[in-house]
């Protein structure tokens, strides 16, 4: 995904990426980093156990407030951020999760995409948060690469065609990715 | 990018000694090397190899004696070649391929085997190691480079500190050379644990580098190994842009560039160019403009519009808005803006007031109605096409200018980003448009928003006018130009920024009313490069 974004000149000029992982712990694996400077971090596979999505969203909101620059007379703002959430389970901290949803929505993301990966993932949990929910039946490499290709297409489209009034137009999803209506 | 200014040029190619053959006096360092960490602060992280097939993996300890025969660990030839200045054309890649070493692992041979290889000279102080394979957790990552952009980074080989429970010892890693840089346009200078890579990358991609190193415990070499690291080189974005024709059969086509020049009381010139981001995706130019001069009345005008990137038919919206506004404007030149207006303008010019009710009221009718005519035209078109009005969303600014005995009268009505400035070289620039940006990049207001037309006060606030005895140029532009040159609203109101902008413009185009090539020079200039700014660009200029 990063590799294909790097080949998009508009994205290479303007996209910043941040990665937050969540299992028992919530970790900002990569703070907001220019695509140009981005280095694939070592991913430690999460242990089985609780899925603290609610806590992750709280952390996300703090991070957005801290790192996303808004326009003022003195400062040029960033483009609206985009949020992609991937989970193979359902939020264990449900109360926190429900509380975080309106907070996330207030952050004015250009798009929020939820991805339920694998049979244990609960799509319906992602629906109240996301503008689009997609599911992957299998967690094999072709499903993931299809999904990430689609994410990068979405980011590419977003980095060049964002306007004030629109919600983002999504590129068509590949066959491995099911769009949940 | 990491750089190290302290790097002394005399050190280049300095590491021609064999680090494993030489016992180093305690504490020896090159005085001109700045070390990021004191050796004693580096907590060793020598872990057991995770591979169970490897025999007798042991923790390193310091209280046992072991003599290591260095040639059994790695052939001398590879050391000689890798420890030179890597990346020099004289170096043959084949010399340094596949040393018999596993990545991130150091093999300490058993004492008997080591003894056969010859003992080190007597008197050397050696600490002791048990034989076996040891996993080395060496931390090394180079920042990304970019093709055609100078790269210069200095890194140190450091054993990653262990999180807990290990004694602090003086393990040190010495780099023996780097393999894999030759084809990238980069070269390395290696001095002990310090690696400097520099050059101008020529090849994009994720490139594998092999870093050869020796591990020392105090002055004793424990063995050699290598580490594979990925060096990412970004492509040059300029090489990635495509110039794609929009699909055939799409409606409301428009040429990718357009320009026009009119001579009246002033020379008026306009130029508009499709942005790279649109060319890359086979989209149309969404900007548009109209310029005109009315001989009968002496009024000049320019209308500039920027169709919203998010709106499906904004290329059509911007064109219609320009046409409709210009069409609505022209009749006023001989009515409301006719001879009766001359007196109001003269009175305003002679007064010390910054506003005049008569001038303001007339402009409210003229500019407000012209803008509103453009709005109505888009409403009508949306109905005819059966599309939502916002599919035609566009910004709009209308600039009027008239020469009087007392000077130039200028008025502007503006909705959305971009803007209009009355530039006076060496004097202050008068901005005649108001900031209209949202909190995120790319957000602005559009002609098609009902809020624009909901109050007379709102419309009046968008009208600015002034009289100046002299000016260098009156310039209207879309955000494709104002974003890269001014970036923020504050800068747009800063006369110094306008001077810089003007100088930059005049480097590429001779902005002179007598320049016969002004249109084409402006079109060429509109193709300028600015990181992250690849929108359509339109400029319209009035030159006295």
XYZ file of C-alpha atoms in Angstrom:
725
model
C 0.000 0.000 0.000
C 2.768 2.413 0.961
C 4.693 1.348 -2.134
C 1.795 2.076 -4.460
C 1.106 5.416 -2.781
C 4.727 6.336 -3.308
C 4.191 5.957 -7.023
C 1.350 8.480 -6.972
C 2.876 11.941 -7.411
C 0.047 13.777 -5.695
C 0.160 11.417 -2.719
C 3.941 11.571 -2.541
C 3.706 15.340 -2.313
C 0.958 15.586 0.240
C 0.051 12.404 2.152
C 0.984 11.839 5.784
C 0.445 8.472 7.424
C -0.008 7.447 11.032
C -0.604 3.938 12.379
C -2.200 3.109 15.715
C -2.382 -0.520 16.800
C -4.792 -1.814 19.375
C -5.158 -5.102 21.190
C -4.756 -5.159 24.930
C -2.656 -2.078 24.515
C -3.064 0.942 22.299
C 0.111 2.097 20.659
C 0.903 4.871 18.236
C 3.157 2.730 16.117
C 3.907 5.565 13.710
C 3.074 9.193 14.452
C 1.878 11.323 11.559
C 4.743 11.030 9.065
C 5.183 12.308 5.523
C 4.837 9.495 3.007
C 8.267 10.461 1.728
C 9.837 9.746 5.125
C 7.609 6.848 6.114
C 9.358 3.605 7.030
C 7.500 0.376 7.490
C 7.652 -0.324 11.215
C 8.235 -3.713 12.775
C 4.776 -5.045 13.464
C 4.565 -7.240 16.498
C 1.564 -9.487 15.924
C -1.007 -8.679 18.549
C -1.670 -11.291 21.154
C -5.076 -12.810 21.463
C -7.032 -11.028 24.096
C -9.147 -7.915 24.406
C -9.631 -5.561 21.480
C -9.472 -2.070 22.878
C -10.929 -0.192 19.940
C -12.600 2.387 22.174
C -9.309 3.280 23.793
C -7.664 3.398 20.360
C -10.257 5.906 19.167
C -9.699 8.058 22.231
C -5.998 8.067 21.467
C -6.784 8.836 17.828
C -8.859 11.887 18.776
C -6.045 13.194 20.949
C -3.618 12.633 18.121
C -5.824 14.389 15.559
C -6.214 17.373 17.861
C -2.488 17.485 18.344
C -1.167 16.773 14.873
C -3.725 17.801 12.258
C -3.194 21.459 11.416
C -6.215 23.663 10.874
C -6.233 26.743 8.710
C -5.805 30.089 10.422
C -4.834 33.419 8.884
C -1.215 32.591 9.751
C -1.129 28.878 9.009
C -2.146 26.789 6.071
C -4.208 23.854 7.227
C -3.952 20.205 6.286
C -6.407 18.415 4.084
C -9.159 16.609 5.947
C -7.796 13.389 7.392
C -9.035 9.936 6.423
C -9.509 7.113 8.860
C -9.209 3.394 8.138
C -9.947 0.937 10.908
C -9.154 -2.758 10.606
C -10.242 -5.242 13.212
C -10.614 -8.992 13.394
C -12.803 -8.890 16.463
C -15.262 -6.601 18.148
C -14.559 -3.855 20.662
C -14.047 -5.257 24.176
C -14.352 -1.826 25.748
C -17.828 -1.286 24.383
C -18.801 1.574 26.653
C -15.685 3.490 25.757
C -16.231 2.661 22.115
C -19.788 3.998 22.094
C -18.638 7.104 23.870
C -15.793 7.617 21.366
C -17.966 7.424 18.233
C -19.405 10.965 18.431
C -15.965 12.269 19.415
C -14.419 10.738 16.297
C -17.236 12.088 14.122
C -16.579 15.563 15.470
C -13.037 15.389 14.068
C -14.354 15.928 10.541
C -12.721 13.034 8.772
C -13.134 13.163 5.012
C -13.994 9.488 5.193
C -14.109 6.744 7.812
C -13.758 3.226 6.519
C -14.233 0.206 8.758
C -12.810 -3.126 7.697
C -13.979 -6.312 9.358
C -11.344 -8.914 8.624
C -12.097 -12.594 9.047
C -14.991 -14.542 10.448
C -14.712 -13.263 14.027
C -15.000 -9.636 13.042
C -18.373 -8.064 13.680
C -19.344 -5.759 10.856
C -22.335 -4.354 12.726
C -20.032 -2.950 15.397
C -18.292 -0.794 12.830
C -21.430 0.533 11.150
C -22.258 3.351 13.605
C -18.708 4.684 13.347
C -17.940 4.347 9.663
C -19.131 5.936 6.451
C -18.257 2.705 4.689
C -17.855 -0.768 6.109
C -16.163 -3.503 4.159
C -15.484 -7.086 5.072
C -12.836 -9.582 4.159
C -13.974 -13.209 4.373
C -10.527 -14.613 4.629
C -7.415 -13.181 6.112
C -5.114 -14.345 3.354
C -2.593 -12.201 1.604
C -4.655 -11.649 -1.546
C -7.594 -10.315 0.466
C -5.337 -7.983 2.372
C -3.481 -6.777 -0.667
C -6.832 -6.171 -2.395
C -7.995 -4.178 0.584
C -4.820 -2.155 0.863
C -4.854 -1.458 -2.863
C -8.340 -0.095 -2.419
C -7.278 1.967 0.586
C -4.436 3.457 -1.389
C -6.769 4.223 -4.301
C -9.038 5.954 -1.833
C -6.175 7.957 -0.379
C -4.928 8.838 -3.853
C -8.374 10.014 -4.883
C -8.724 11.953 -1.657
C -5.381 13.660 -1.948
C -6.334 15.332 -5.181
C -10.059 15.850 -5.286
C -11.164 16.925 -1.886
C -13.534 19.817 -1.784
C -15.373 21.689 0.849
C -18.837 20.380 0.433
C -18.349 16.828 -0.598
C -18.141 13.572 1.171
C -15.467 11.606 -0.497
C -16.271 9.550 -3.551
C -14.944 6.023 -3.050
C -13.285 4.106 -5.850
C -14.928 0.763 -6.695
C -13.923 -2.003 -4.303
C -12.055 -5.058 -5.585
C -13.851 -8.454 -5.508
C -12.133 -9.643 -2.318
C -13.541 -6.666 -0.481
C -17.269 -6.770 0.239
C -18.941 -3.486 0.826
C -21.447 -3.818 3.622
C -24.575 -1.835 2.857
C 17.740 14.114 6.684
C 20.453 13.318 9.150
C 23.671 15.027 8.445
C 26.845 15.316 10.350
C 28.842 18.417 9.704
C 31.626 17.211 11.909
C 32.612 14.582 9.400
C 36.196 15.277 8.502
C 37.067 14.788 4.877
C 40.386 13.191 5.719
C 38.593 10.217 7.160
C 37.255 9.077 3.844
C 38.423 5.563 3.147
C 40.130 5.545 6.487
C 38.965 2.129 7.554
C 41.451 0.138 5.559
C 42.794 -1.562 8.592
C 41.452 -4.940 9.545
C 39.515 -4.301 12.677
C 39.711 -7.900 13.816
C 43.441 -8.273 13.536
C 44.350 -5.418 15.682
C 43.886 -5.242 19.355
C 42.826 -1.777 20.187
C 44.155 0.061 23.191
C 41.523 0.698 25.808
C 39.530 3.754 25.054
C 41.005 4.389 21.654
C 38.789 6.502 19.510
C 39.429 8.906 16.728
C 39.234 12.237 18.371
C 37.249 13.761 15.544
C 34.464 11.212 15.688
C 31.498 12.276 17.645
C 29.947 9.284 19.279
C 26.258 9.242 20.005
C 26.680 6.899 22.948
C 29.466 5.948 25.226
C 30.272 2.275 24.886
C 29.673 1.696 28.550
C 26.183 3.021 28.169
C 25.282 0.486 25.580
C 23.653 -2.415 27.237
C 24.491 -5.478 25.253
C 21.711 -7.349 23.691
C 23.091 -10.646 22.731
C 20.269 -13.065 22.662
C 20.046 -16.717 22.117
C 19.413 -17.555 18.552
C 15.778 -18.469 18.022
C 16.802 -21.272 15.710
C 16.846 -24.508 17.720
C 18.912 -26.209 15.055
C 21.862 -24.068 15.945
C 23.991 -25.820 18.458
C 24.802 -24.793 21.969
C 23.579 -21.233 21.890
C 24.826 -19.497 24.961
C 24.723 -16.219 26.715
C 27.873 -14.229 26.453
C 29.691 -13.870 29.657
C 32.797 -11.969 30.468
C 34.559 -14.103 32.994
C 35.771 -16.894 30.746
C 38.829 -17.032 28.596
C 38.648 -17.721 24.895
C 41.019 -17.153 22.083
C 39.556 -16.636 18.695
C 41.274 -17.281 15.444
C 40.066 -14.531 13.280
C 40.630 -16.070 9.798
C 38.212 -18.891 10.577
C 35.409 -16.473 10.943
C 35.541 -14.706 7.648
C 38.010 -14.726 4.774
C 40.389 -11.810 4.682
C 39.566 -10.935 1.113
C 36.067 -9.897 1.934
C 37.267 -7.660 4.688
C 39.777 -5.942 2.493
C 37.228 -5.123 -0.129
C 34.321 -4.218 2.064
C 36.305 -1.940 4.262
C 37.267 0.344 1.440
C 35.289 3.265 0.291
C 32.221 1.446 -0.910
C 30.521 2.684 -3.990
C 33.672 3.704 -5.785
C 33.536 2.582 -9.400
C 36.755 0.595 -9.061
C 35.185 -1.843 -6.685
C 33.947 -5.027 -8.252
C 30.719 -6.240 -6.677
C 31.706 -9.853 -7.096
C 34.531 -9.453 -4.624
C 32.267 -8.981 -1.705
C 29.383 -11.263 -2.399
C 27.998 -13.839 0.004
C 30.459 -13.980 2.842
C 29.930 -17.220 4.777
C 28.084 -15.448 7.509
C 24.497 -15.559 8.633
C 22.784 -12.222 9.074
C 22.547 -10.927 12.637
C 24.402 -13.917 13.996
C 27.939 -14.221 15.274
C 29.618 -17.570 15.499
C 32.276 -17.945 18.146
C 34.271 -21.093 17.320
C 35.336 -23.579 20.013
C 38.804 -22.993 21.484
C 40.439 -26.015 19.823
C 39.379 -24.903 16.358
C 40.426 -21.404 17.115
C 43.830 -22.542 18.270
C 44.518 -24.229 14.963
C 44.127 -20.972 13.174
C 46.965 -19.463 15.083
C 47.023 -17.700 18.374
C 47.050 -13.990 18.698
C 50.292 -12.506 19.835
C 51.206 -12.951 23.417
C 50.428 -10.211 25.793
C 47.102 -9.309 24.304
C 44.357 -9.155 26.796
C 41.427 -11.271 25.751
C 38.222 -11.726 27.535
C 36.608 -15.038 27.268
C 33.698 -16.339 25.291
C 32.019 -19.678 25.153
C 31.711 -20.959 21.625
C 28.356 -20.911 19.886
C 26.067 -18.777 17.820
C 24.848 -15.496 19.143
C 22.021 -13.379 17.870
C 22.961 -9.757 17.493
C 20.218 -7.181 17.765
C 21.795 -4.379 15.875
C 19.768 -1.259 15.423
C 20.280 0.389 12.078
C 17.863 2.206 9.819
C 18.605 4.824 7.207
C 16.191 7.635 6.447
C 14.447 7.463 3.087
C 16.003 9.166 0.108
C 14.436 10.645 -2.992
C 15.599 10.416 -6.572
C 17.435 13.569 -7.690
C 17.518 14.987 -4.164
C 20.773 15.250 -2.279
C 21.131 12.527 0.333
C 23.530 12.738 3.233
C 23.070 10.765 6.398
C 25.325 9.545 9.174
C 24.418 6.593 11.353
C 26.180 4.591 14.012
C 26.093 0.859 14.526
C 24.648 0.389 17.958
C 23.616 -2.771 19.723
C 20.073 -2.258 20.820
C 19.819 -1.852 24.571
C 18.250 -4.739 26.330
C 15.132 -3.925 28.240
C 16.169 -5.605 31.451
C 18.518 -7.795 33.367
C 21.759 -7.532 31.452
C 25.014 -6.123 32.690
C 26.396 -3.045 31.025
C 29.471 -4.034 29.083
C 31.666 -2.491 26.505
C 30.490 -4.243 23.408
C 31.244 -2.310 20.324
C 30.402 -2.837 16.697
C 32.748 -1.830 13.906
C 31.461 -1.515 10.395
C 33.529 -3.368 7.822
C 31.717 -2.046 4.789
C 28.417 -1.753 2.983
C 27.314 -3.554 -0.116
C 24.447 -2.555 -2.398
C 24.891 1.163 -2.949
C 26.716 1.127 -6.279
C 23.725 1.168 -8.595
C 21.844 3.716 -6.502
C 24.126 6.665 -7.089
C 25.215 6.632 -3.436
C 28.488 5.944 -1.716
C 29.453 5.190 1.858
C 32.257 6.354 4.073
C 32.909 4.082 6.995
C 34.900 4.925 10.093
C 34.632 2.357 12.879
C 30.969 2.276 13.920
C 30.122 5.360 11.948
C 28.561 5.109 8.508
C 27.968 8.061 6.283
C 25.995 7.561 3.095
C 25.689 10.330 0.618
C 25.091 11.163 -2.994
C 22.150 11.846 -5.232
C 19.971 8.750 -5.560
C 19.137 7.732 -9.109
C 17.015 4.641 -8.569
C 13.667 4.514 -6.757
C 12.591 1.489 -4.765
C 13.180 -0.468 -1.578
C 16.840 -1.396 -1.881
C 18.525 -4.049 0.210
C 21.878 -3.037 1.664
C 24.218 -5.448 3.374
C 26.212 -4.007 6.222
C 29.227 -6.078 7.266
C 30.426 -5.654 10.804
C 32.650 -7.009 13.521
C 31.669 -7.304 17.140
C 34.191 -6.299 19.744
C 34.248 -6.967 23.429
C 36.600 -4.291 24.620
C 39.523 -4.650 22.257
C 38.831 -8.227 21.276
C 36.998 -9.138 18.109
C 34.393 -11.779 18.840
C 33.466 -12.374 15.228
C 31.876 -10.982 12.132
C 28.425 -10.826 10.768
C 26.235 -8.799 8.493
C 22.956 -7.000 8.670
C 20.456 -6.508 5.912
C 18.765 -3.144 5.901
C 16.291 -1.632 3.489
C 16.994 1.784 2.079
C 13.884 3.289 0.565
C 14.328 5.744 -2.260
C 11.236 7.678 -3.289
C 10.714 8.363 -6.965
C 11.059 11.926 -8.157
C 7.423 13.037 -8.165
C 8.069 15.069 -11.299
C 8.750 11.865 -13.214
C 5.430 10.353 -12.178
C 2.967 12.869 -13.552
C 0.994 11.708 -16.552
C -0.704 13.873 -19.112
C -3.953 12.103 -19.892
C -6.693 13.212 -22.245
C -10.184 13.146 -20.753
C -12.383 10.338 -22.046
C -13.991 10.908 -25.379
C -17.673 11.686 -25.312
C -17.616 13.539 -21.997
C -19.735 16.678 -22.197
C -18.648 20.291 -21.634
C -15.146 19.815 -22.952
C -12.718 22.670 -22.711
C -9.163 23.169 -23.933
C -6.400 22.481 -21.391
C -5.029 25.971 -21.760
C -6.573 29.244 -22.800
C -5.305 32.777 -23.036
C -6.387 36.162 -24.330
C -5.022 39.672 -24.570
C -7.023 42.846 -25.063
C -5.782 46.394 -25.439
C -7.836 49.300 -24.172
C -7.060 51.952 -21.614
C -5.068 49.131 -20.111
C -3.665 45.974 -21.529
C -5.677 43.080 -20.132
C -4.252 39.588 -20.350
C -5.587 36.296 -19.069
C -4.031 32.832 -19.024
C -5.361 29.562 -17.675
C -3.798 26.102 -17.557
C -5.008 22.650 -16.527
C -3.255 21.507 -13.354
C -1.050 18.421 -13.182
C -3.413 16.731 -10.758
C -6.176 16.960 -13.364
C -3.923 16.009 -16.271
C -2.775 12.969 -14.264
C -6.332 11.718 -13.931
C -7.590 12.671 -17.360
C -9.822 15.394 -15.987
C -10.641 18.748 -17.521
C -9.420 22.153 -16.476
C -11.964 23.484 -14.022
C -10.769 27.100 -13.964
C -12.070 29.694 -16.378
C -11.895 33.430 -17.048
C -13.291 36.254 -19.167
C -11.681 39.614 -19.822
C -13.130 42.593 -21.651
C -12.901 46.270 -22.458
C -15.829 48.503 -23.327
C -14.640 51.184 -25.758
C -17.751 53.317 -25.404
C -17.429 53.750 -21.637
C -13.750 52.981 -21.019
C -14.545 50.245 -18.465
C -12.325 47.192 -18.287
C -13.194 43.971 -16.509
C -11.853 40.550 -15.679
C -13.783 37.597 -14.299
C -11.978 34.592 -12.878
C -13.614 31.377 -11.657
C -12.306 28.165 -10.125
C -14.646 25.180 -10.386
C -14.762 23.028 -7.262
C -12.595 19.923 -7.499
C -15.250 17.890 -5.779
C -18.063 18.982 -8.125
C -18.713 16.761 -11.113
C -19.442 19.499 -13.673
C -17.558 22.396 -12.160
C -15.651 22.961 -15.416
C -19.005 23.848 -16.917
C -20.035 25.832 -13.847
C -16.952 28.037 -13.948
C -17.398 28.712 -17.653
C -21.079 29.568 -17.348
C -20.452 31.753 -14.308
C -17.799 33.771 -16.143
C -19.982 34.174 -19.215
C -23.094 35.099 -17.256
C -21.302 37.574 -14.996
C -19.602 39.265 -17.962
C -22.861 39.416 -19.912
C -24.680 40.974 -16.958
C -21.875 43.454 -16.364
C -21.575 45.038 -19.800
C -24.945 46.904 -19.922
C -24.076 48.651 -16.638
C -21.077 50.355 -18.228
C -23.356 52.734 -20.049
C -26.092 52.930 -17.430
C -25.289 52.859 -13.708
C -21.563 53.129 -14.361
C -22.020 55.852 -16.989
C -21.455 59.567 -16.665
C -23.387 59.905 -13.410
C -20.973 57.522 -11.767
C -18.002 59.638 -12.817
C -19.084 62.334 -10.372
C -19.497 59.863 -7.503
C -16.089 58.395 -8.228
C -14.493 61.870 -8.395
C -16.136 62.893 -5.133
C -14.900 59.695 -3.540
C -11.401 60.261 -4.865
C -11.323 63.776 -3.453
C -12.712 62.813 -0.064
C -10.683 61.451 2.777
C -13.287 58.738 3.427
C -12.561 55.114 2.734
C -16.124 54.585 1.576
C -18.754 56.467 -0.349
C -22.475 55.682 -0.062
C -23.110 56.580 -3.704
C -20.237 54.506 -5.027
C -21.066 51.648 -2.664
C -24.744 51.609 -3.633
C -23.982 51.631 -7.329
C -21.409 48.854 -7.035
C -23.791 46.845 -4.881
C -26.241 46.907 -7.768
C -23.690 46.392 -10.528
C -21.469 43.742 -8.955
C -24.097 42.154 -6.743
C -26.482 41.765 -9.665
C -23.768 40.466 -11.988
C -22.689 37.871 -9.436
C -26.288 36.975 -8.768
C -26.903 36.641 -12.501
C -24.125 34.049 -12.559
C -25.737 32.272 -9.624
C -29.149 32.274 -11.367
C -27.575 31.004 -14.557
C -26.091 28.025 -12.712
C -29.410 27.356 -10.983
C -31.127 27.353 -14.336
C -28.479 25.077 -15.844
C -28.659 22.629 -12.950
C -32.408 22.415 -13.477
C -31.967 21.886 -17.214
C -29.354 19.182 -16.671
C -31.244 17.578 -13.811
C -28.208 17.764 -11.562
C -27.798 19.301 -8.120
C -26.668 22.916 -8.136
C -23.505 22.016 -6.264
C -22.372 19.865 -9.197
C -21.628 23.230 -10.856
C -19.922 24.724 -7.788
C -17.361 27.399 -8.564
C -15.673 30.408 -7.034
C -15.998 33.762 -8.795
C -14.255 37.075 -8.686
C -15.165 40.096 -10.777
C -12.763 43.003 -11.177
C -13.689 46.390 -12.690
C -11.330 49.175 -13.597
C -11.707 52.652 -15.108
C -9.216 55.389 -15.801
C -10.239 58.866 -14.627
C -8.361 62.138 -14.552
C -7.792 61.575 -10.835
C -6.448 58.043 -11.241
C -7.555 54.418 -11.529
C -10.862 53.422 -10.021
C -10.895 49.728 -9.144
C -13.696 47.569 -7.710
C -13.857 43.862 -6.927
C -16.555 41.401 -5.945
C -15.187 38.045 -4.809
C -16.551 34.718 -3.616
C -14.149 31.959 -2.643
C -10.418 31.513 -2.468
C -7.831 32.899 -4.823
C -8.023 36.675 -4.868
C -7.338 40.068 -6.374
C -4.469 42.385 -5.539
C -3.650 45.865 -6.756
C 0.121 45.679 -6.939
C 2.240 48.820 -6.698
C 5.909 48.034 -6.899
C 7.789 49.575 -3.998
C 4.526 50.580 -2.383
C 1.825 48.682 -0.512
C -0.327 46.173 -2.352
C -4.053 46.705 -1.893
C -5.999 43.455 -1.512
C -9.490 43.739 -2.887
C -10.804 40.277 -2.032
C -11.590 38.906 1.420
C -10.244 35.645 2.861
C -12.681 32.837 2.255
C -10.933 29.679 3.445
C -12.331 26.934 5.634
C -10.518 25.198 8.461
C -9.087 22.455 6.249
C -7.066 22.829 3.076
C -9.117 23.137 -0.085
C -12.196 24.375 1.706
C -13.771 27.578 0.546
C -17.095 29.198 -0.301
C -18.744 28.918 -3.672
C -21.026 31.048 -5.797
C -23.582 28.260 -5.578
C -23.987 28.435 -1.795
C -27.275 29.959 -0.775
C -25.644 31.563 2.294
C -23.776 33.926 -0.045
C -27.034 35.439 -1.248
C -29.000 35.367 1.979
C -28.158 38.883 3.166
C -27.490 42.204 1.517
C -24.853 42.925 4.133
C -23.076 39.692 3.175
C -23.001 40.754 -0.471
C -21.899 44.278 0.369
C -19.023 42.920 2.468
C -17.701 41.136 -0.595
C -17.385 44.383 -2.561
C -14.169 46.368 -2.222
C -13.156 49.473 -4.156
C -10.440 52.063 -4.198
C -8.873 54.848 -6.224
C -5.135 54.983 -6.824
C -3.123 57.546 -8.768
C -0.900 54.856 -10.176
C -0.405 51.106 -10.116
C 1.977 48.480 -11.471
C -0.622 45.820 -12.155
C -4.049 44.668 -11.103
C -3.902 40.911 -10.674
C -6.667 38.346 -10.218
C -5.768 34.725 -9.599
C -7.191 31.373 -8.601
C -5.877 29.411 -5.615
C -3.725 27.353 -7.980
C -1.431 30.382 -7.875
C -2.203 31.989 -4.528
C -1.668 28.724 -2.584
C 1.892 28.083 -3.770
C 2.967 31.736 -3.602
C 1.157 33.063 -0.577
C 0.069 29.918 1.304
C -1.824 31.777 4.025
C -4.324 34.619 4.151
C -1.875 36.647 6.201
C 0.754 36.390 3.485
C -1.771 37.331 0.830
C -2.219 40.619 2.659
C 1.528 41.135 2.980
C 2.995 43.567 0.438
C 6.466 42.040 0.798
C 5.071 38.716 -0.400
C 3.600 40.447 -3.412
C 7.002 41.884 -4.282
C 8.440 38.352 -4.175
C 5.575 37.065 -6.255
C 6.023 39.788 -8.833
C 9.773 39.191 -9.057
C 9.187 35.478 -9.539
C 6.591 36.110 -12.230
C 8.829 38.583 -14.053
C 11.668 36.053 -14.128
C 9.642 33.903 -16.518
C 7.427 36.401 -18.277
C 8.118 39.920 -19.375
C 5.005 41.432 -17.853
C 4.898 44.479 -20.046
C 2.009 45.827 -22.077
C 4.197 45.919 -25.197
C 5.295 42.286 -24.952
C 3.783 40.526 -27.966
C 4.424 37.104 -26.381
C 2.876 37.885 -23.037
C 0.099 35.301 -23.392
C 2.402 32.403 -24.206
C 4.952 33.450 -21.618
C 2.269 33.491 -18.962
C 0.990 30.081 -20.058
C 4.509 28.686 -19.786
C 4.996 30.252 -16.398
C 1.751 28.665 -15.142
C 3.478 25.282 -15.392
C 5.817 26.143 -12.484
C 6.678 23.484 -9.892
C 5.638 23.754 -6.285
C 5.487 20.788 -3.921
C 1.921 19.727 -3.262
C 0.466 22.434 -5.504
C -0.775 21.008 -8.774
C -4.183 22.582 -9.166
C -5.441 24.422 -12.247
C -3.943 27.885 -12.444
C -5.475 31.035 -13.820
C -4.195 34.563 -13.776
C -5.662 37.735 -15.216
C -3.676 40.965 -15.226
C -4.486 44.561 -16.066
C -1.441 46.633 -16.994
C -1.672 50.430 -17.207
